[in-house]
Amino acid sequence: MNRFTYLYLLLAVFFIHACSTTNTTEQDDQDREVAEQDQRPYQEEIDSLMAEMTLEEKIGQLNLLSSGFTETGPTLQDDYQDMIADGNMGGIFNGFTVEHTRDLQRIAVEETRLGIPLIFGFDVIHGYQTIFPVPIGETATWEPDLIKEASQVAAEEAAAAGVHWTFAPMLDVSPDPRWGRIVESAGEDPLLNEIFGEARVKGFEGDDLKDLNTILSTAKHYIAYSEAEGGRDYNTVDISERMLREIHLPPFRAALDAGAGTVMTAFNEYDGVPATGNQFLFNDILRGELGFEGFVVTDYTAIPEMIEHGVAADEADAAELAMNANVDMDMQSINYVEELPGLIEEGKISEDQVDQAVERILRKKFKLGLFEDPYRYSDYDREEETIMRDDFLELALDISKRSIVLMKNEDQTLPLSREEVNDIAVIGPLADNQYDLLGSWSAAGEYEDNITLLEGIRNNVEDNTNITYAEGTELEFEDYTTDGIEEAVEIAEDADVAVVAVGEGRHMSGEAASRVSLDLPGAQEELLEAVHETGTPVVMVLMSGRPMTINWAEENVPAIMNTWFLGTKAGEAIAQVMFGDYNPAGKLPVTYPRHTGMSPYYYNHKNTGRPMDPDERYTSKYIDEENSPLYPFGFGLSYTTFGYDNIQLGSDEISKDGTVEVSVEVTNTGDYTGEEVVQLYTRKMVASVTRPVKELRDFEKIELDPGETRTVTFDLDAEQLYYYDKDMEYGIEPGEVRVFVGTNSEEVLEDSFTVR
Ligand code: GLC
């Protein structure tokens, strides 16, 4: 045998071995695939249904259209009912009530070849018809368990009205108050967004989507939508991967870990590629690292908007980009229905890719029980007995009171005494206003159900108390009149106290509502100053969806209540707090800048190489404004006062996977029983990358009677301090960690420990 024959034999043996190994490996893969299949419920039902479906019917499942009960975007497709009947529809959104959902579901189930039921989606953001405070207000309670309950109520009401799926929670960490959608967020801090995102998902989805009081949730907007330059909605976003992973991903990871069943694409780009076609975001991170198995829905017409972004030449291009990013459902553009058949024909997209998307959507429909009974969520009796139930309204009242942040209370102006105050002037464009109290994204909330502030006050005073009212001015940026100010001044002059309700209209924040100024719109400050001029003590009630530059009020008005938009029970809640029936304990989830020009302005900022020093010229500061927050992150007063003392650390050195106990003594040093949110922050003093000067790590809300002292203890794990180092390695480098504990992000006690 010559050496070549020997070599060939050797190669042949190797090849046979390799094949057998490959076969074995393939066998392993198949076994694993089968095992995984078993973990994917309804696989058999899905497979057998899909085996019957034509390509057109499959693509129809990827189509989601609004039936237009509410307007949440620039276009509507009037022929949505025909598309349902043609089998070209997977879901309908912005359509609700039992009657409407039954009508549309009947078309899908009875008029199409396979009768695949529709999924109904809706923006149930802070309540369905019982409207809770806007999310930034809910977050001000710093009580995630309570907000989980609110989400459970929202789910129960929505599910009783034919809704299967909410486009919430919104998880956008929001550092810029010019951006109108800050109202929908849990504020500027990643940890609060994580904790409240998890609470909302658990409230919506419960333990079983088949329960008739749970609905599918949506982790949105994936991702970093809130970093729009200039705070201008839909504007360019350009952040580092480090910022993406440290600030914006954690809330999504928490929501997915809590079971969020769907994810919505953001309108914006990330690293130059619009999210809706971004394979790094969706294939590498969402599906790869986070292992997400639910379905992805685009935001409103986001697929063809990639043409405007300039990354797609036409609709077909845009559809290809989205499908290659594993984006499953097309909201409102009918781009998939129109373009996917051609793309498959041309071999640019495979039918397998469509199958994957269809399977993810069908699995949620099976989990919701829609194939067992497509009408199970559309029951007239349950709708009648569930919506606006008394216990739901009681919860809304409680949460509304807990969302109120007391910003100022000079000389104990508040609480008002029912006995001593006999003449109250109620003034301002938000005083006798039902419509604006619901805030933006108020779903099926009917403002006629609202208790106005004027009504709330009337309901909470002695019969012999004289209440007068004057609107004073309107909620307008322009074309407002000041004629009403004179009347407001007159009633204020005769009163013991003037309650002045000012702020924004509900549509001055929310989507497509960015502002260049955070000032009170129109002549509201003029009204406030005129009433103040009378010498009658003023209680300012601020209603808004974002931080506002109420500098004059902070300087001159003795009492300021920040009431966000508190929803259905707003007026009752504000009045009960105003008269002391509940001692306010809300804390700000966002920083209030002194001037709009300081935005974005947030507590967890970097130190820079020239940190702000008012006495040094060459430091990072504005020369025409005081360089400090008007109100800091975590700020909120009480009718009582609290003292902090004796911060203690359990050890002064821990390992990279160690834990250090941090304790502090909190005393109620005032005259009222009150609640206090004790906040724990840290700072990594030296690292291979710059680190924020403070980062919220934990908090605990406690209640203390006058004179009572309690030791509050936190177990701080080194893992809570992890970050991405200069090589993007996640962990913590040795060195000093400063610890801060206090009543807000500025008034703190300090100590430090070392990580070995
Ligand atoms: C809107 C919003 C999104 C909402 C969707 C459906 O454009 O960006 O948050 O869920 O459309 O209403």
mmCIF file with all atom_site columns, C-alpha atoms in Angstrom, residues 119-212:
data_model
loop_
_atom_site.group_PDB
_atom_site.id
_atom_site.type_symbol
_atom_site.label_atom_id
_atom_site.label_alt_id
_atom_site.label_comp_id
_atom_site.label_asym_id
_atom_site.label_entity_id
_atom_site.label_seq_id
_atom_site.pdbx_PDB_ins_code
_atom_site.Cartn_x
_atom_site.Cartn_y
_atom_site.Cartn_z
_atom_site.occupancy
_atom_site.B_iso_or_equiv
_atom_site.pdbx_formal_charge
_atom_site.auth_seq_id
_atom_site.auth_comp_id
_atom_site.auth_asym_id
_atom_site.auth_atom_id
_atom_site.pdbx_PDB_model_num
ATOM 1  C CA . ILE A 1 119 ? -56.119 39.375 20.293 1.00 0.00 ? 119 ILE A CA 1
ATOM 2  C CA . PHE A 1 120 ? -57.322 42.761 21.552 1.00 0.00 ? 120 PHE A CA 1
ATOM 3  C CA . GLY A 1 121 ? -54.693 45.250 22.773 1.00 0.00 ? 121 GLY A CA 1
ATOM 4  C CA . PHE A 1 122 ? -55.094 48.640 24.470 1.00 0.00 ? 122 PHE A CA 1
ATOM 5  C CA . ASP A 1 123 ? -52.970 51.208 26.325 1.00 0.00 ? 123 ASP A CA 1
ATOM 6  C CA . VAL A 1 124 ? -54.109 50.456 29.856 1.00 0.00 ? 124 VAL A CA 1
ATOM 7  C CA . ILE A 1 125 ? -51.313 52.483 31.436 1.00 0.00 ? 125 ILE A CA 1
ATOM 8  C CA . HIS A 1 126 ? -52.657 53.649 34.803 1.00 0.00 ? 126 HIS A CA 1
ATOM 9  C CA . GLY A 1 127 ? -56.107 52.117 34.914 1.00 0.00 ? 127 GLY A CA 1
ATOM 10 C CA . TYR A 1 128 ? -58.794 51.064 32.443 1.00 0.00 ? 128 TYR A CA 1
ATOM 11 C CA . GLN A 1 129 ? -61.847 53.060 33.613 1.00 0.00 ? 129 GLN A CA 1
ATOM 12 C CA . THR A 1 130 ? -60.942 53.469 37.284 1.00 0.00 ? 130 THR A CA 1
ATOM 13 C CA . ILE A 1 131 ? -58.039 55.812 36.631 1.00 0.00 ? 131 ILE A CA 1
ATOM 14 C CA . PHE A 1 132 ? -55.104 55.860 39.045 1.00 0.00 ? 132 PHE A CA 1
ATOM 15 C CA . PRO A 1 133 ? -52.460 58.595 39.209 1.00 0.00 ? 133 PRO A CA 1
ATOM 16 C CA . VAL A 1 134 ? -50.263 58.884 36.130 1.00 0.00 ? 134 VAL A CA 1
ATOM 17 C CA . PRO A 1 135 ? -47.280 56.511 36.426 1.00 0.00 ? 135 PRO A CA 1
ATOM 18 C CA . ILE A 1 136 ? -44.815 59.204 37.532 1.00 0.00 ? 136 ILE A CA 1
ATOM 19 C CA . GLY A 1 137 ? -47.288 59.945 40.334 1.00 0.00 ? 137 GLY A CA 1
ATOM 20 C CA . GLU A 1 138 ? -47.793 56.276 41.205 1.00 0.00 ? 138 GLU A CA 1
ATOM 21 C CA . THR A 1 139 ? -44.015 55.961 41.471 1.00 0.00 ? 139 THR A CA 1
ATOM 22 C CA . ALA A 1 140 ? -43.967 58.882 43.944 1.00 0.00 ? 140 ALA A CA 1
ATOM 23 C CA . THR A 1 141 ? -45.613 56.510 46.455 1.00 0.00 ? 141 THR A CA 1
ATOM 24 C CA . TRP A 1 142 ? -42.404 54.419 46.471 1.00 0.00 ? 142 TRP A CA 1
ATOM 25 C CA . GLU A 1 143 ? -44.821 51.522 47.198 1.00 0.00 ? 143 GLU A CA 1
ATOM 26 C CA . PRO A 1 144 ? -44.452 48.946 44.385 1.00 0.00 ? 144 PRO A CA 1
ATOM 27 C CA . ASP A 1 145 ? -46.786 46.472 46.077 1.00 0.00 ? 145 ASP A CA 1
ATOM 28 C CA . LEU A 1 146 ? -49.545 49.056 45.989 1.00 0.00 ? 146 LEU A CA 1
ATOM 29 C CA . ILE A 1 147 ? -48.916 49.749 42.318 1.00 0.00 ? 147 ILE A CA 1
ATOM 30 C CA . LYS A 1 148 ? -49.008 46.013 41.623 1.00 0.00 ? 148 LYS A CA 1
ATOM 31 C CA . GLU A 1 149 ? -52.515 46.088 43.134 1.00 0.00 ? 149 GLU A CA 1
ATOM 32 C CA . ALA A 1 150 ? -53.430 49.009 40.889 1.00 0.00 ? 150 ALA A CA 1
ATOM 33 C CA . SER A 1 151 ? -52.239 47.025 37.878 1.00 0.00 ? 151 SER A CA 1
ATOM 34 C CA . GLN A 1 152 ? -54.291 44.030 39.023 1.00 0.00 ? 152 GLN A CA 1
ATOM 35 C CA . VAL A 1 153 ? -57.370 46.254 39.146 1.00 0.00 ? 153 VAL A CA 1
ATOM 36 C CA . ALA A 1 154 ? -56.554 47.679 35.728 1.00 0.00 ? 154 ALA A CA 1
ATOM 37 C CA . ALA A 1 155 ? -56.206 44.150 34.363 1.00 0.00 ? 155 ALA A CA 1
ATOM 38 C CA . GLU A 1 156 ? -59.471 43.000 35.946 1.00 0.00 ? 156 GLU A CA 1
ATOM 39 C CA . GLU A 1 157 ? -61.396 45.929 34.484 1.00 0.00 ? 157 GLU A CA 1
ATOM 40 C CA . ALA A 1 158 ? -59.786 45.690 31.060 1.00 0.00 ? 158 ALA A CA 1
ATOM 41 C CA . ALA A 1 159 ? -60.263 41.916 30.886 1.00 0.00 ? 159 ALA A CA 1
ATOM 42 C CA . ALA A 1 160 ? -63.927 42.420 31.758 1.00 0.00 ? 160 ALA A CA 1
ATOM 43 C CA . ALA A 1 161 ? -64.248 44.785 28.801 1.00 0.00 ? 161 ALA A CA 1
ATOM 44 C CA . GLY A 1 162 ? -62.840 42.439 26.166 1.00 0.00 ? 162 GLY A CA 1
ATOM 45 C CA . VAL A 1 163 ? -59.209 43.558 26.355 1.00 0.00 ? 163 VAL A CA 1
ATOM 46 C CA . HIS A 1 164 ? -56.567 40.766 26.367 1.00 0.00 ? 164 HIS A CA 1
ATOM 47 C CA . TRP A 1 165 ? -53.326 42.774 26.224 1.00 0.00 ? 165 TRP A CA 1
ATOM 48 C CA . THR A 1 166 ? -52.064 46.080 27.554 1.00 0.00 ? 166 THR A CA 1
ATOM 49 C CA . PHE A 1 167 ? -49.222 48.087 26.012 1.00 0.00 ? 167 PHE A CA 1
ATOM 50 C CA . ALA A 1 168 ? -47.662 48.619 29.433 1.00 0.00 ? 168 ALA A CA 1
ATOM 51 C CA . PRO A 1 169 ? -45.515 48.977 31.511 1.00 0.00 ? 169 PRO A CA 1
ATOM 52 C CA . MET A 1 170 ? -43.553 51.788 29.928 1.00 0.00 ? 170 MET A CA 1
ATOM 53 C CA . LEU A 1 171 ? -39.970 51.264 31.156 1.00 0.00 ? 171 LEU A CA 1
ATOM 54 C CA . ASP A 1 172 ? -38.196 54.306 29.744 1.00 0.00 ? 172 ASP A CA 1
ATOM 55 C CA . VAL A 1 173 ? -35.759 55.713 32.336 1.00 0.00 ? 173 VAL A CA 1
ATOM 56 C CA . SER A 1 174 ? -36.497 59.427 31.871 1.00 0.00 ? 174 SER A CA 1
ATOM 57 C CA . PRO A 1 175 ? -33.843 62.072 32.733 1.00 0.00 ? 175 PRO A CA 1
ATOM 58 C CA . ASP A 1 176 ? -35.308 64.916 30.690 1.00 0.00 ? 176 ASP A CA 1
ATOM 59 C CA . PRO A 1 177 ? -38.519 66.705 31.782 1.00 0.00 ? 177 PRO A CA 1
ATOM 60 C CA . ARG A 1 178 ? -38.820 68.418 28.396 1.00 0.00 ? 178 ARG A CA 1
ATOM 61 C CA . TRP A 1 179 ? -39.826 64.972 27.057 1.00 0.00 ? 179 TRP A CA 1
ATOM 62 C CA . GLY A 1 180 ? -43.582 64.745 27.511 1.00 0.00 ? 180 GLY A CA 1
ATOM 63 C CA . ARG A 1 181 ? -43.612 60.990 28.048 1.00 0.00 ? 181 ARG A CA 1
ATOM 64 C CA . ILE A 1 182 ? -41.793 61.355 31.383 1.00 0.00 ? 182 ILE A CA 1
ATOM 65 C CA . VAL A 1 183 ? -45.369 61.388 32.715 1.00 0.00 ? 183 VAL A CA 1
ATOM 66 C CA . GLU A 1 184 ? -45.722 57.700 31.776 1.00 0.00 ? 184 GLU A CA 1
ATOM 67 C CA . SER A 1 185 ? -42.427 56.692 33.347 1.00 0.00 ? 185 SER A CA 1
ATOM 68 C CA . ALA A 1 186 ? -41.152 55.640 36.750 1.00 0.00 ? 186 ALA A CA 1
ATOM 69 C CA . GLY A 1 187 ? -38.797 58.638 36.575 1.00 0.00 ? 187 GLY A CA 1
ATOM 70 C CA . GLU A 1 188 ? -35.054 59.116 36.162 1.00 0.00 ? 188 GLU A CA 1
ATOM 71 C CA . ASP A 1 189 ? -33.733 56.244 38.225 1.00 0.00 ? 189 ASP A CA 1
ATOM 72 C CA . PRO A 1 190 ? -33.050 52.757 36.792 1.00 0.00 ? 190 PRO A CA 1
ATOM 73 C CA . LEU A 1 191 ? -33.806 50.943 40.079 1.00 0.00 ? 191 LEU A CA 1
ATOM 74 C CA . LEU A 1 192 ? -37.245 52.545 40.475 1.00 0.00 ? 192 LEU A CA 1
ATOM 75 C CA . ASN A 1 193 ? -38.005 51.691 36.843 1.00 0.00 ? 193 ASN A CA 1
ATOM 76 C CA . GLU A 1 194 ? -36.930 48.089 37.487 1.00 0.00 ? 194 GLU A CA 1
ATOM 77 C CA . ILE A 1 195 ? -38.937 47.717 40.677 1.00 0.00 ? 195 ILE A CA 1
ATOM 78 C CA . PHE A 1 196 ? -42.100 49.376 39.387 1.00 0.00 ? 196 PHE A CA 1
ATOM 79 C CA . GLY A 1 197 ? -41.826 47.670 36.015 1.00 0.00 ? 197 GLY A CA 1
ATOM 80 C CA . GLU A 1 198 ? -41.725 44.283 37.736 1.00 0.00 ? 198 GLU A CA 1
ATOM 81 C CA . ALA A 1 199 ? -44.671 45.229 39.976 1.00 0.00 ? 199 ALA A CA 1
ATOM 82 C CA . ARG A 1 200 ? -46.783 46.342 37.025 1.00 0.00 ? 200 ARG A CA 1
ATOM 83 C CA . VAL A 1 201 ? -46.036 43.212 34.985 1.00 0.00 ? 201 VAL A CA 1
ATOM 84 C CA . LYS A 1 202 ? -46.954 40.964 37.916 1.00 0.00 ? 202 LYS A CA 1
ATOM 85 C CA . GLY A 1 203 ? -50.103 42.979 38.454 1.00 0.00 ? 203 GLY A CA 1
ATOM 86 C CA . PHE A 1 204 ? -51.161 42.662 34.824 1.00 0.00 ? 204 PHE A CA 1
ATOM 87 C CA . GLU A 1 205 ? -50.144 39.051 34.082 1.00 0.00 ? 205 GLU A CA 1
ATOM 88 C CA . GLY A 1 206 ? -50.723 37.454 37.483 1.00 0.00 ? 206 GLY A CA 1
ATOM 89 C CA . ASP A 1 207 ? -49.893 33.744 37.687 1.00 0.00 ? 207 ASP A CA 1
ATOM 90 C CA . ASP A 1 208 ? -51.926 32.527 34.731 1.00 0.00 ? 208 ASP A CA 1
ATOM 91 C CA . LEU A 1 209 ? -52.921 34.366 31.571 1.00 0.00 ? 209 LEU A CA 1
ATOM 92 C CA . LYS A 1 210 ? -55.980 32.115 31.421 1.00 0.00 ? 210 LYS A CA 1
ATOM 93 C CA . ASP A 1 211 ? -57.400 33.774 34.529 1.00 0.00 ? 211 ASP A CA 1
ATOM 94 C CA . LEU A 1 212 ? -60.206 36.089 33.539 1.00 0.00 ? 212 LEU A CA 1
#
